[in-house]
Coordinates of C-alpha atoms in Angstrom, one line a residue:
Chain A
M36 CA -39.0 -18.8 7.5
A37 CA -35.5 -18.7 8.9
K38 CA -36.6 -16.3 11.6
D39 CA -39.4 -18.5 12.6
F40 CA -37.1 -21.4 12.9
W41 CA -34.7 -19.6 15.1
A42 CA -37.5 -18.2 17.2
K43 CA -38.7 -21.7 17.9
H44 CA -35.3 -23.1 18.5
E45 CA -33.9 -20.3 20.7
N46 CA -31.6 -22.6 22.6
L47 CA -30.1 -23.9 19.4
Y48 CA -29.5 -20.4 18.3
Y49 CA -27.7 -19.4 21.5
A50 CA -25.7 -22.6 21.4
L51 CA -24.5 -22.2 17.8
T52 CA -23.6 -18.5 18.2
N53 CA -21.6 -19.1 21.4
K54 CA -17.9 -18.6 20.7
K55 CA -16.8 -21.5 22.9
V56 CA -19.2 -23.9 21.2
I57 CA -18.0 -22.8 17.7
F58 CA -14.4 -23.2 18.7
G59 CA -14.9 -26.5 20.4
L60 CA -17.1 -27.9 17.6
S61 CA -14.6 -27.0 14.9
I62 CA -11.9 -29.0 16.7
V63 CA -14.1 -31.9 17.4
I64 CA -15.1 -32.0 13.7
L65 CA -11.4 -31.9 12.7
V66 CA -10.5 -34.8 15.0
F67 CA -13.5 -36.9 13.8
L68 CA -12.5 -36.1 10.2
L69 CA -9.0 -37.3 11.0
A70 CA -10.3 -40.5 12.4
A71 CA -12.6 -41.0 9.4
F72 CA -10.3 -40.1 6.6
G73 CA -6.9 -40.4 8.2
P74 CA -6.4 -44.0 7.1
L75 CA -6.9 -42.9 3.5
L76 CA -4.0 -40.4 3.7
T77 CA -1.4 -43.0 4.4
R78 CA 0.1 -45.7 2.2
Y79 CA 1.0 -48.0 5.1
E80 CA -0.8 -50.5 7.2
Y81 CA -0.7 -49.9 10.9
D82 CA 1.2 -53.0 11.7
E83 CA 3.6 -53.2 8.7
Y84 CA 7.3 -52.1 8.5
A85 CA 7.0 -48.7 6.9
G86 CA 10.6 -47.6 6.7
Q87 CA 13.6 -46.8 8.8
G88 CA 12.9 -46.7 12.6
Y89 CA 13.5 -43.8 14.9
L90 CA 12.6 -41.1 12.3
P91 CA 11.1 -37.8 13.5
P92 CA 8.1 -36.4 11.7
S93 CA 8.5 -35.6 8.0
S94 CA 6.4 -35.3 4.9
E95 CA 7.0 -39.0 4.3
H96 CA 5.9 -40.0 7.9
F97 CA 3.7 -37.3 9.3
F98 CA 4.2 -38.4 12.9
G99 CA 7.6 -40.1 12.4
T100 CA 8.2 -43.8 12.9
T101 CA 8.5 -46.1 15.9
I102 CA 11.7 -47.9 16.9
D103 CA 10.7 -50.9 14.8
G104 CA 9.9 -48.7 11.8
K105 CA 6.1 -48.6 11.9
D106 CA 4.4 -45.4 10.8
V107 CA 3.1 -43.5 13.9
F108 CA 0.5 -41.5 11.9
T109 CA -1.1 -44.7 10.6
R110 CA -1.1 -46.2 14.0
T111 CA -2.6 -43.1 15.6
V112 CA -5.5 -42.6 13.1
H113 CA -6.4 -46.3 13.3
G114 CA -6.1 -46.3 17.1
L115 CA -8.2 -43.1 17.2
R116 CA -11.0 -44.8 15.4
S117 CA -11.1 -47.7 17.9
T118 CA -10.9 -45.5 21.0
L119 CA -13.5 -43.1 19.7
L120 CA -15.8 -46.0 18.9
V121 CA -15.5 -47.7 22.3
G122 CA -15.8 -44.3 24.0
A123 CA -18.9 -43.4 22.1
I124 CA -20.7 -46.7 22.6
A125 CA -19.7 -46.7 26.3
G126 CA -20.8 -43.1 26.7
T127 CA -24.2 -43.8 25.2
I128 CA -24.8 -46.9 27.4
A129 CA -23.7 -45.1 30.5
T130 CA -25.9 -42.1 29.8
L131 CA -28.9 -44.4 29.2
I132 CA -28.4 -46.4 32.4
G133 CA -27.8 -43.2 34.4
C134 CA -30.8 -41.4 33.0
I135 CA -33.2 -44.4 33.5
I136 CA -32.1 -44.9 37.1
G137 CA -32.1 -41.2 37.7
F138 CA -35.6 -40.6 36.3
V139 CA -37.1 -43.6 38.1
A140 CA -35.4 -42.9 41.4
G141 CA -36.2 -39.2 41.2
Y142 CA -39.8 -39.8 40.3
Y143 CA -40.3 -42.1 43.2
G144 CA -38.2 -39.8 45.4
G145 CA -38.3 -40.6 49.1
T146 CA -39.7 -44.1 48.7
I147 CA -37.9 -47.3 49.6
F148 CA -37.4 -47.9 45.9
D149 CA -35.5 -44.6 45.5
E150 CA -33.4 -45.5 48.6
L151 CA -32.4 -48.8 47.1
L152 CA -31.5 -47.4 43.7
M153 CA -29.5 -44.6 45.3
M154 CA -27.7 -47.1 47.6
L155 CA -26.7 -49.1 44.5
T156 CA -25.5 -45.9 42.9
N157 CA -23.6 -44.8 45.9
I158 CA -21.9 -48.1 46.1
F159 CA -20.8 -47.9 42.4
V160 CA -19.6 -44.3 43.0
V161 CA -17.1 -45.3 45.7
I162 CA -15.7 -48.5 44.0
P163 CA -12.4 -47.4 42.3
Q164 CA -13.3 -47.7 38.7
L165 CA -10.0 -48.6 37.1
A166 CA -9.0 -51.2 39.7
L167 CA -12.4 -52.9 39.2
L168 CA -12.0 -52.7 35.4
I169 CA -8.5 -54.2 35.6
V170 CA -9.8 -57.1 37.6
I171 CA -12.7 -57.7 35.2
A172 CA -10.7 -57.2 32.0
A173 CA -7.9 -59.5 33.3
F174 CA -10.2 -62.4 33.3
L175 CA -11.8 -61.8 29.9
E176 CA -9.4 -63.3 27.5
V177 CA -11.0 -62.0 24.4
R178 CA -12.3 -58.5 24.4
G179 CA -14.1 -57.0 21.4
T180 CA -15.2 -53.4 20.9
F181 CA -18.6 -53.9 22.3
V182 CA -17.4 -55.9 25.3
M183 CA -14.9 -53.1 26.1
A184 CA -17.7 -50.5 25.9
V185 CA -19.9 -52.5 28.3
I186 CA -17.0 -52.9 30.7
V187 CA -16.3 -49.2 30.7
A188 CA -20.0 -48.2 30.8
S189 CA -20.7 -50.5 33.8
T190 CA -18.7 -48.2 36.1
A191 CA -19.3 -44.9 34.4
W192 CA -23.0 -44.3 35.0
P193 CA -23.4 -43.6 38.8
W194 CA -22.7 -39.8 38.8
T195 CA -25.2 -39.4 35.9
A196 CA -27.8 -41.2 37.9
R197 CA -27.3 -38.9 40.8
A198 CA -27.4 -35.8 38.8
V199 CA -30.4 -36.8 36.7
R200 CA -32.2 -37.8 39.9
S201 CA -31.8 -34.4 41.5
Q202 CA -33.0 -32.7 38.3
T203 CA -36.0 -35.0 38.2
L204 CA -36.8 -34.3 41.8
S205 CA -37.0 -30.6 41.1
L206 CA -39.2 -31.2 38.0
K207 CA -41.7 -33.7 39.3
N208 CA -43.7 -31.3 41.5
Q209 CA -44.4 -28.9 38.6
E210 CA -48.0 -28.4 37.9
Y211 CA -48.1 -30.0 34.5
V212 CA -46.6 -33.2 35.9
S213 CA -49.4 -33.2 38.6
L214 CA -51.9 -32.7 35.9
S215 CA -50.6 -35.7 34.0
K216 CA -50.7 -37.7 37.2
I217 CA -54.4 -37.0 37.9
S218 CA -55.2 -37.7 34.3
S219 CA -53.9 -41.2 35.1
I220 CA -51.3 -41.1 32.4
S221 CA -48.9 -44.0 32.8
V222 CA -45.6 -43.4 34.6
G223 CA -43.6 -44.3 31.6
R224 CA -45.3 -41.7 29.5
I225 CA -45.0 -39.0 32.2
L226 CA -41.3 -39.7 32.5
R227 CA -40.9 -39.6 28.7
E228 CA -43.0 -36.7 27.8
D229 CA -43.1 -34.5 30.9
I230 CA -39.7 -35.0 32.5
A231 CA -37.2 -36.4 29.9
S232 CA -38.3 -34.0 27.2
N233 CA -37.8 -31.0 29.5
M234 CA -34.3 -32.2 30.3
F235 CA -33.1 -32.7 26.8
S236 CA -30.4 -30.1 26.8
Y237 CA -29.2 -31.2 30.2
V238 CA -29.0 -34.9 29.2
F239 CA -27.1 -33.8 26.0
M240 CA -24.5 -32.1 28.2
V241 CA -24.4 -35.1 30.4
F242 CA -23.7 -37.2 27.4
I243 CA -20.8 -35.1 26.3
Q244 CA -19.3 -35.4 29.8
Q245 CA -19.9 -39.2 29.8
F246 CA -18.2 -39.4 26.4
N247 CA -15.2 -37.6 27.9
G248 CA -15.1 -39.8 30.9
T249 CA -15.5 -43.1 29.0
M250 CA -12.8 -42.1 26.5
L251 CA -10.4 -41.4 29.3
A252 CA -11.3 -44.7 31.0
T253 CA -10.9 -46.6 27.7
V254 CA -7.6 -45.1 26.9
Q255 CA -6.3 -45.9 30.4
L256 CA -7.3 -49.5 30.1
E257 CA -5.8 -49.7 26.6
F258 CA -2.6 -48.2 28.0
L259 CA -2.4 -51.0 30.6
G260 CA -2.7 -53.6 27.8
L261 CA -6.3 -54.4 28.7
G262 CA -8.0 -52.8 25.7
P263 CA -9.6 -54.7 22.7
T264 CA -7.5 -57.8 22.1
K265 CA -7.5 -57.3 18.4
G266 CA -6.3 -54.3 16.4
I267 CA -4.7 -51.1 17.5
S268 CA -5.9 -48.4 19.9
L269 CA -4.6 -45.1 21.0
G270 CA -3.7 -46.3 24.4
L271 CA -1.8 -49.2 22.9
V272 CA 0.3 -46.9 20.7
M273 CA 1.4 -45.1 23.8
Q274 CA 1.9 -48.3 25.8
N275 CA 4.3 -49.4 23.1
A276 CA 6.1 -46.1 23.3
V277 CA 6.6 -46.4 27.0
N278 CA 7.5 -50.1 27.0
W279 CA 10.1 -49.5 24.3
N280 CA 11.6 -46.5 26.2
G281 CA 10.3 -44.0 23.7
I282 CA 10.3 -41.3 26.3
Q283 CA 13.9 -42.0 27.4
L284 CA 15.0 -41.9 23.8
G285 CA 13.3 -38.6 23.3
M286 CA 10.8 -39.8 20.7
W287 CA 8.1 -37.3 21.5
W288 CA 6.4 -37.9 18.2
W289 CA 5.7 -41.5 19.4
A290 CA 5.0 -41.0 23.1
I291 CA 3.4 -37.5 23.1
I292 CA 1.5 -36.8 19.8
P293 CA -1.1 -39.6 19.9
G294 CA -2.2 -38.6 23.4
L295 CA -2.1 -35.0 22.5
I296 CA -4.8 -35.5 19.9
L297 CA -7.1 -37.2 22.4
T298 CA -6.4 -34.5 25.0
I299 CA -7.2 -31.8 22.5
L300 CA -10.4 -33.5 21.6
I301 CA -11.5 -33.8 25.2
T302 CA -10.6 -30.2 25.9
A303 CA -12.7 -29.2 22.9
L304 CA -15.7 -31.2 24.2
Y305 CA -15.3 -29.4 27.5
F306 CA -15.4 -26.1 25.7
I307 CA -18.6 -27.1 24.0
N308 CA -20.1 -28.1 27.3
T309 CA -19.2 -24.8 29.0
G310 CA -20.6 -22.9 26.0
L311 CA -23.8 -24.9 26.0
D312 CA -24.1 -24.3 29.7
A313 CA -24.0 -20.6 29.1
A314 CA -26.4 -20.9 26.2
F315 CA -29.0 -23.0 28.0
N316 CA -28.9 -21.1 31.3
P317 CA -30.1 -17.6 30.8
R318 CA -28.5 -16.6 34.1
L319 CA -25.1 -17.2 32.7
R320 CA -25.9 -15.9 29.2
E321 CA -25.2 -12.2 30.0
M322 CA -21.6 -13.0 31.0
Chain B
M104 CA -25.3 -36.2 62.8
G105 CA -25.2 -39.8 64.0
K106 CA -27.7 -40.8 61.4
Y107 CA -25.6 -39.1 58.7
L108 CA -22.5 -41.1 59.7
R109 CA -24.4 -44.3 60.2
K110 CA -25.9 -44.1 56.7
K111 CA -22.6 -43.4 55.1
L112 CA -20.9 -46.1 57.0
M113 CA -23.5 -48.6 56.0
I114 CA -22.9 -47.8 52.3
Y115 CA -19.2 -48.4 52.8
I116 CA -19.7 -51.7 54.6
I117 CA -22.0 -52.9 51.8
T118 CA -19.4 -51.8 49.2
F119 CA -16.7 -53.7 51.0
I120 CA -18.8 -56.8 51.2
L121 CA -19.5 -56.4 47.5
A122 CA -15.8 -55.9 46.7
V123 CA -14.9 -59.1 48.6
T124 CA -17.7 -60.9 46.8
I125 CA -16.5 -59.7 43.4
N126 CA -13.1 -61.0 44.3
F127 CA -14.7 -64.3 45.2
I128 CA -16.9 -64.7 42.2
I129 CA -14.8 -63.4 39.3
P130 CA -12.1 -66.2 39.2
R131 CA -14.9 -68.8 39.5
M132 CA -17.1 -67.3 36.8
M133 CA -14.6 -66.3 34.1
P134 CA -13.6 -68.4 31.2
G135 CA -10.1 -69.8 31.2
D136 CA -8.7 -72.1 34.0
P137 CA -6.7 -70.3 36.7
I138 CA -5.9 -73.7 38.3
Q139 CA -4.3 -75.1 35.1
S140 CA -2.1 -72.0 34.8
L141 CA -1.2 -72.3 38.4
L142 CA -0.3 -75.9 38.0
S143 CA 2.1 -75.2 35.2
R144 CA 3.7 -72.4 37.1
F145 CA 4.3 -74.2 40.3
S146 CA 5.3 -77.5 38.9
G147 CA 8.9 -76.3 38.2
M148 CA 9.5 -74.8 41.7
E149 CA 11.0 -76.5 44.7
G150 CA 8.3 -77.6 47.1
G151 CA 5.9 -76.2 44.6
R152 CA 3.5 -79.1 44.9
Q153 CA 2.9 -78.6 48.6
I154 CA 2.6 -74.8 48.3
L155 CA 0.2 -75.2 45.5
E156 CA -2.0 -77.5 47.4
E157 CA -2.1 -75.1 50.3
Q158 CA -2.9 -72.2 48.0
L159 CA -5.7 -74.0 46.3
T160 CA -7.3 -75.2 49.6
L161 CA -7.1 -71.7 51.0
L162 CA -8.6 -69.8 48.1
F163 CA -10.7 -72.2 46.1
N164 CA -11.7 -75.2 48.3
L165 CA -13.5 -76.5 45.2
D166 CA -14.5 -79.7 46.9
Q167 CA -16.6 -77.9 49.5
P168 CA -20.1 -76.4 48.9
V169 CA -20.1 -72.8 47.6
W170 CA -21.2 -71.2 50.9
Q171 CA -18.4 -72.9 52.7
Q172 CA -15.9 -71.6 50.2
Y173 CA -17.4 -68.1 50.6
L174 CA -17.1 -68.2 54.4
N175 CA -13.5 -69.4 54.1
F176 CA -12.8 -66.6 51.8
W177 CA -14.0 -64.1 54.4
K178 CA -11.9 -65.7 57.0
S179 CA -8.8 -65.2 54.8
V180 CA -9.8 -61.5 54.4
F181 CA -10.1 -60.9 58.1
T182 CA -6.8 -62.7 58.9
L183 CA -5.2 -60.7 56.0
D184 CA -4.1 -64.0 54.6
F185 CA -4.2 -63.4 50.9
G186 CA -2.0 -66.3 50.0
I187 CA 1.4 -66.4 48.5
S188 CA 2.5 -64.4 45.4
I189 CA 3.5 -66.2 42.3
I190 CA 5.7 -63.5 40.7
Q191 CA 7.7 -63.0 43.9
F192 CA 7.5 -66.6 45.0
P193 CA 7.4 -67.4 48.0
T194 CA 6.6 -63.9 49.5
P195 CA 3.2 -63.6 51.1
V196 CA 0.9 -61.2 49.3
I197 CA 0.4 -59.1 52.4
D198 CA 4.1 -58.4 52.7
I199 CA 4.2 -57.2 49.1
I200 CA 1.3 -55.0 49.8
K201 CA 2.8 -53.5 52.9
R202 CA 6.0 -52.7 51.0
A203 CA 4.2 -51.1 48.0
I204 CA 1.5 -49.0 49.9
V205 CA 4.2 -46.6 51.2
Y206 CA 4.8 -45.4 47.6
D207 CA 1.1 -45.0 46.9
L208 CA 0.4 -42.9 50.0
S209 CA 3.5 -40.8 49.7
V210 CA 2.4 -39.7 46.2
L211 CA -1.3 -39.6 46.5
F212 CA -1.8 -37.9 49.8
P213 CA 0.2 -34.7 49.2
A214 CA -0.9 -34.6 45.5
I215 CA -4.6 -34.7 46.4
I216 CA -4.4 -32.2 49.3
L217 CA -2.2 -29.7 47.5
S218 CA -4.0 -29.8 44.2
W219 CA -7.3 -29.4 46.0
I220 CA -6.1 -26.3 47.9
V221 CA -4.3 -24.7 45.0
G222 CA -6.9 -25.6 42.4
N223 CA -9.7 -24.1 44.5
K224 CA -7.8 -20.9 45.1
L225 CA -6.9 -20.5 41.4
G226 CA -10.5 -21.3 40.4
A227 CA -11.9 -18.7 42.8
Y228 CA -9.6 -16.0 41.2
S229 CA -10.7 -16.9 37.6
G230 CA -14.3 -17.0 38.7
T231 CA -14.2 -13.3 39.7
D232 CA -11.9 -11.9 37.2
K233 CA -12.9 -12.0 33.5
K234 CA -9.4 -11.4 32.2
V235 CA -7.8 -14.1 34.4
D236 CA -10.7 -16.4 33.5
N237 CA -10.2 -16.1 29.7
A238 CA -6.4 -16.7 30.0
S239 CA -6.4 -19.5 32.5
M240 CA -9.5 -21.6 31.7
P241 CA -8.3 -23.2 28.5
F242 CA -5.2 -24.2 30.4
F243 CA -7.3 -25.8 33.2
Y244 CA -9.5 -27.5 30.8
F245 CA -6.4 -28.9 29.1
L246 CA -5.0 -30.2 32.4
A247 CA -8.4 -31.8 33.3
S248 CA -8.7 -33.5 29.9
S249 CA -5.3 -35.2 30.0
P250 CA -5.2 -38.9 30.6
Y251 CA -3.0 -39.3 33.7
F252 CA -0.5 -41.5 31.9
W253 CA -0.1 -39.1 29.0
M254 CA 0.6 -36.2 31.4
A255 CA 3.1 -38.5 33.0
G256 CA 4.8 -39.1 29.7
L257 CA 4.8 -35.4 28.9
V258 CA 6.2 -34.4 32.3
A259 CA 8.8 -37.2 32.1
F260 CA 9.8 -36.1 28.6
F261 CA 10.1 -32.4 29.5
F262 CA 11.7 -32.6 33.0
G263 CA 13.4 -35.9 32.7
V264 CA 14.7 -36.1 29.1
V265 CA 14.9 -32.5 27.8
L266 CA 15.9 -30.7 31.0
R267 CA 17.4 -33.7 32.8
W268 CA 16.3 -32.4 36.2
F269 CA 14.7 -35.5 37.5
P270 CA 15.1 -39.3 37.1
I271 CA 12.1 -40.9 35.4
S272 CA 12.2 -44.5 36.5
G273 CA 11.9 -46.2 39.8
A274 CA 11.5 -45.0 43.4
Y275 CA 15.2 -44.7 44.2
S276 CA 18.5 -45.2 42.5
A277 CA 19.7 -48.7 41.7
V278 CA 22.8 -48.1 43.9
A279 CA 20.9 -46.8 46.9
S280 CA 19.3 -49.2 49.4
P281 CA 16.3 -48.1 51.6
A282 CA 17.6 -46.6 54.8
F283 CA 16.8 -43.7 57.1
T284 CA 19.7 -41.6 55.9
W285 CA 19.8 -38.1 54.5
N286 CA 21.2 -39.3 51.2
F287 CA 18.5 -41.9 50.7
I288 CA 15.7 -39.4 51.6
K289 CA 17.1 -37.0 49.1
D290 CA 17.3 -39.7 46.4
F291 CA 13.8 -40.8 47.3
L292 CA 12.4 -37.3 47.0
H293 CA 14.2 -36.8 43.7
H294 CA 12.4 -39.8 42.2
W295 CA 9.2 -39.0 44.0
F296 CA 8.7 -35.5 42.5
L297 CA 7.6 -36.3 39.0
P298 CA 4.9 -38.9 39.8
F299 CA 3.7 -36.4 42.5
F300 CA 3.8 -33.5 40.1
T301 CA 1.8 -35.4 37.4
M302 CA -0.9 -36.3 39.8
F303 CA -1.0 -32.8 41.1
L304 CA -1.2 -31.2 37.6
V305 CA -4.1 -33.3 36.3
Q306 CA -6.2 -32.9 39.4
L307 CA -5.5 -29.2 39.6
G308 CA -7.4 -28.5 36.4
G309 CA -10.5 -30.3 37.7
W310 CA -10.6 -28.4 41.0
A311 CA -10.0 -25.1 39.4
I312 CA -12.8 -25.6 36.9
G313 CA -15.2 -26.8 39.6
M314 CA -14.5 -23.8 41.9
R315 CA -14.7 -21.4 39.1
N316 CA -18.2 -22.6 38.1
M317 CA -19.3 -22.6 41.8
I318 CA -18.2 -19.0 42.2
M319 CA -20.0 -18.0 38.9
Y320 CA -23.2 -19.4 40.3
E321 CA -22.7 -17.8 43.7
K322 CA -22.0 -14.5 42.1
S323 CA -25.4 -14.5 40.4
S324 CA -27.2 -15.2 43.6
N325 CA -29.0 -12.5 45.5
Y326 CA -26.7 -12.2 48.4
S327 CA -23.7 -11.4 46.1
K328 CA -25.8 -8.9 44.1
Y329 CA -26.8 -7.2 47.4
M330 CA -23.2 -7.1 48.5
E331 CA -22.3 -5.6 45.1
T332 CA -24.9 -2.8 45.5
L333 CA -23.6 -2.1 49.0
G334 CA -20.3 -1.5 47.3
S335 CA -18.4 -4.5 48.8
S336 CA -15.0 -5.2 47.4
K337 CA -14.5 -7.9 44.8
K338 CA -12.3 -9.7 47.4
L339 CA -15.1 -9.8 50.0
I340 CA -17.6 -11.2 47.5
R341 CA -15.2 -13.8 46.4
K342 CA -14.5 -14.7 50.0
Y343 CA -18.2 -15.4 50.7
G344 CA -18.7 -17.2 47.4
F345 CA -15.7 -19.3 48.2
R346 CA -17.1 -20.4 51.5
N347 CA -20.3 -21.5 49.8
G348 CA -18.6 -23.0 46.8
V349 CA -16.2 -25.1 48.8
L350 CA -18.8 -27.4 50.1
P351 CA -19.6 -29.2 46.8
Q352 CA -15.9 -29.3 46.2
V353 CA -15.4 -31.4 49.4
T354 CA -18.2 -33.7 48.2
G355 CA -16.5 -33.8 44.8
L356 CA -13.3 -35.0 46.5
A357 CA -15.1 -38.0 47.8
L358 CA -16.5 -38.7 44.4
R359 CA -13.2 -38.5 42.7
I360 CA -10.9 -40.4 44.9
G361 CA -11.6 -43.6 43.1
R362 CA -10.8 -42.1 39.8
I363 CA -7.6 -40.5 41.1
V364 CA -6.4 -43.8 42.5
G365 CA -7.1 -45.3 39.1
G366 CA -5.0 -42.6 37.4
A367 CA -2.2 -43.3 39.9
I368 CA -2.0 -46.9 38.6
T369 CA -1.2 -45.7 35.1
V370 CA 1.2 -43.0 36.4
Q371 CA 3.2 -45.6 38.3
V372 CA 3.4 -47.7 35.2
V373 CA 5.0 -44.8 33.2
F374 CA 7.5 -44.0 36.0
N375 CA 8.1 -47.6 36.9
Y376 CA 7.2 -46.6 40.4
P377 CA 6.7 -49.6 42.7
G378 CA 3.3 -48.8 44.2
L379 CA 0.2 -50.9 44.4
G380 CA -0.9 -49.9 40.9
R381 CA 2.3 -51.1 39.3
M382 CA 2.1 -54.3 41.3
L383 CA -1.6 -54.8 40.3
L384 CA -0.7 -54.6 36.7
D385 CA 2.3 -57.0 37.1
A386 CA 0.0 -59.4 38.9
V387 CA -2.6 -59.2 36.1
Q388 CA 0.0 -59.7 33.3
N389 CA 1.5 -62.7 35.1
Q390 CA -1.8 -64.2 36.1
D391 CA -0.9 -63.9 39.8
Y392 CA -4.5 -64.1 41.0
F393 CA -3.7 -64.1 44.7
L394 CA -1.6 -60.9 44.5
M395 CA -4.3 -59.3 42.3
Q396 CA -7.1 -60.1 44.7
G397 CA -5.1 -58.8 47.6
I398 CA -4.2 -55.5 45.9
F399 CA -7.8 -55.0 44.6
L400 CA -9.1 -55.3 48.2
T401 CA -6.4 -53.0 49.5
I402 CA -7.2 -50.3 47.0
V403 CA -10.9 -50.6 47.6
T404 CA -10.4 -50.3 51.4
M405 CA -8.1 -47.3 50.9
V406 CA -10.7 -45.5 48.8
L407 CA -13.5 -46.4 51.3
V408 CA -11.5 -45.1 54.3
A409 CA -10.6 -41.9 52.4
N410 CA -14.3 -41.4 51.5
F411 CA -15.2 -41.8 55.2
V412 CA -12.6 -39.3 56.2
V413 CA -14.0 -36.8 53.7
D414 CA -17.5 -37.4 55.1
I415 CA -16.4 -36.6 58.6
V416 CA -14.6 -33.5 57.4
Y417 CA -17.8 -32.4 55.5
M418 CA -19.8 -32.9 58.6
F419 CA -17.6 -30.4 60.5
I420 CA -17.5 -27.7 57.8
D421 CA -21.1 -27.8 56.8
P422 CA -23.2 -26.6 59.7
R423 CA -26.4 -27.9 58.1
V424 CA -25.2 -31.4 58.4
R425 CA -23.7 -30.8 61.8
L426 CA -26.9 -29.4 63.3
S427 CA -29.4 -31.8 61.8
F428 CA -29.2 -34.5 59.3
T429 CA -31.2 -33.5 56.3
E430 CA -31.6 -35.6 53.2
E431 CA -29.7 -34.1 50.3
V432 CA -32.0 -33.3 47.4

């Protein structure tokens, strides 16, 4: 039974036995657990006065306290939740938009339709993302989680569209796709069943990369004070630290640790991606 | 060759038109009333009433039909007349931009070029040497995963607070005044180093990873294997792989410039470095819409020009584009 299963899902087997994937996945799970259960480990609210200010990490305050006596651990885990949520929603939206445009443009490769879609994509590629986001976010006075995600996703999709398009171009002349075409199967079904289903592992890796990118874009916006208007976020914790001279005062637990967690998470996701790349590409597997 | 450039140029022109249009539309579409907030700001200033009227006529012209407003807006773009800043009243926006752009270019230009060169070299080494690869890749991934502003905080904390080697705020000391003297240049470079180093470090990781992957793919290609069977040295195989792998890295440079400029905005905030990014944020926080529009356009233009330069460079190093323009697939 088990053998049959692994024989059928060979890719999954190679993926889950890859050292980089195992290493990355363990860290990602740890960080997600921290975001999920972290708030239960602390007695404080993220915005309440939790004790003396300027305290380095201790068993009482895991990540120390801010200058005005708030618990950095509490702020970090709550902020992590918000940032992960925005990043995940934005990453999903961006992957979807990118894939749809990529599939359609690739399938109609060489036509005017493809040219137009690619022109749109190329325009979005060159527009400086963060500057545009700042201008958009500045005029939206109230920003919720979902609005944030849409703002971030609206500038994150172009490279995915390009990558998916070139993959589609290489798939669409395969014989089984031609067979579907002469069987007058609808375009939507060909894209879904013949092309998308053969690119599942690729799209999954694209999603991980999108997730990385959207988290970075989100945390940058949050750091500039243009994150969700309510609640706390990882970028906001660090913005406070910089604004209150946390770096000059040597409060590394306030200015460095929250970002370190995010950086480690993104590094781990990169590791998973490299591992998956090796698992899905037999050419790289022997390395 | 001509067609290649024409096509790229067309994309950039459309993008520029789009950016100007975004600039035009956003204040008119968004909730909130910029005019009210302007009124309250200017009412206290001397001669504020008159300035305000001029500003509003220039940028909004709300009594005219929309197409007329749009044309006027274009006119102000071509005459570089972005209005007058509110935070630094009554300095024209264009003067603020001229002053700030020096700080952007002096950090971005060396950081992008150096990190690209060094990153590609390091990536090529780890792509051909398994030991180097295992030791250095986690480090490169870590660099590439860092948010720019976080790396800025880390660098500022380590080199500025712990070691006290570099100042971590401003572009020059408070006592110094900009002049073309040796002392000022030294002071400027002293302040310049950490923002530059931050930008350099984060990008370095990305380039190294990219080149390492390119070399890996090139190494599994037939020509590399053939060279290996002929007994070519590792160094020679790397050299050939590098020449093939460097092309996508140049295209990658064009793709990333926008993101790098974005990162620079946050780095300038951490180091309180008075470039365009820092000014853009100030403008947003103080609802200085004229300054914001001017800086946004400047940043877009900078990125477009940089992209175009990269395209021209690419044309010279890739013989396939130079000889005949073929559609990339």
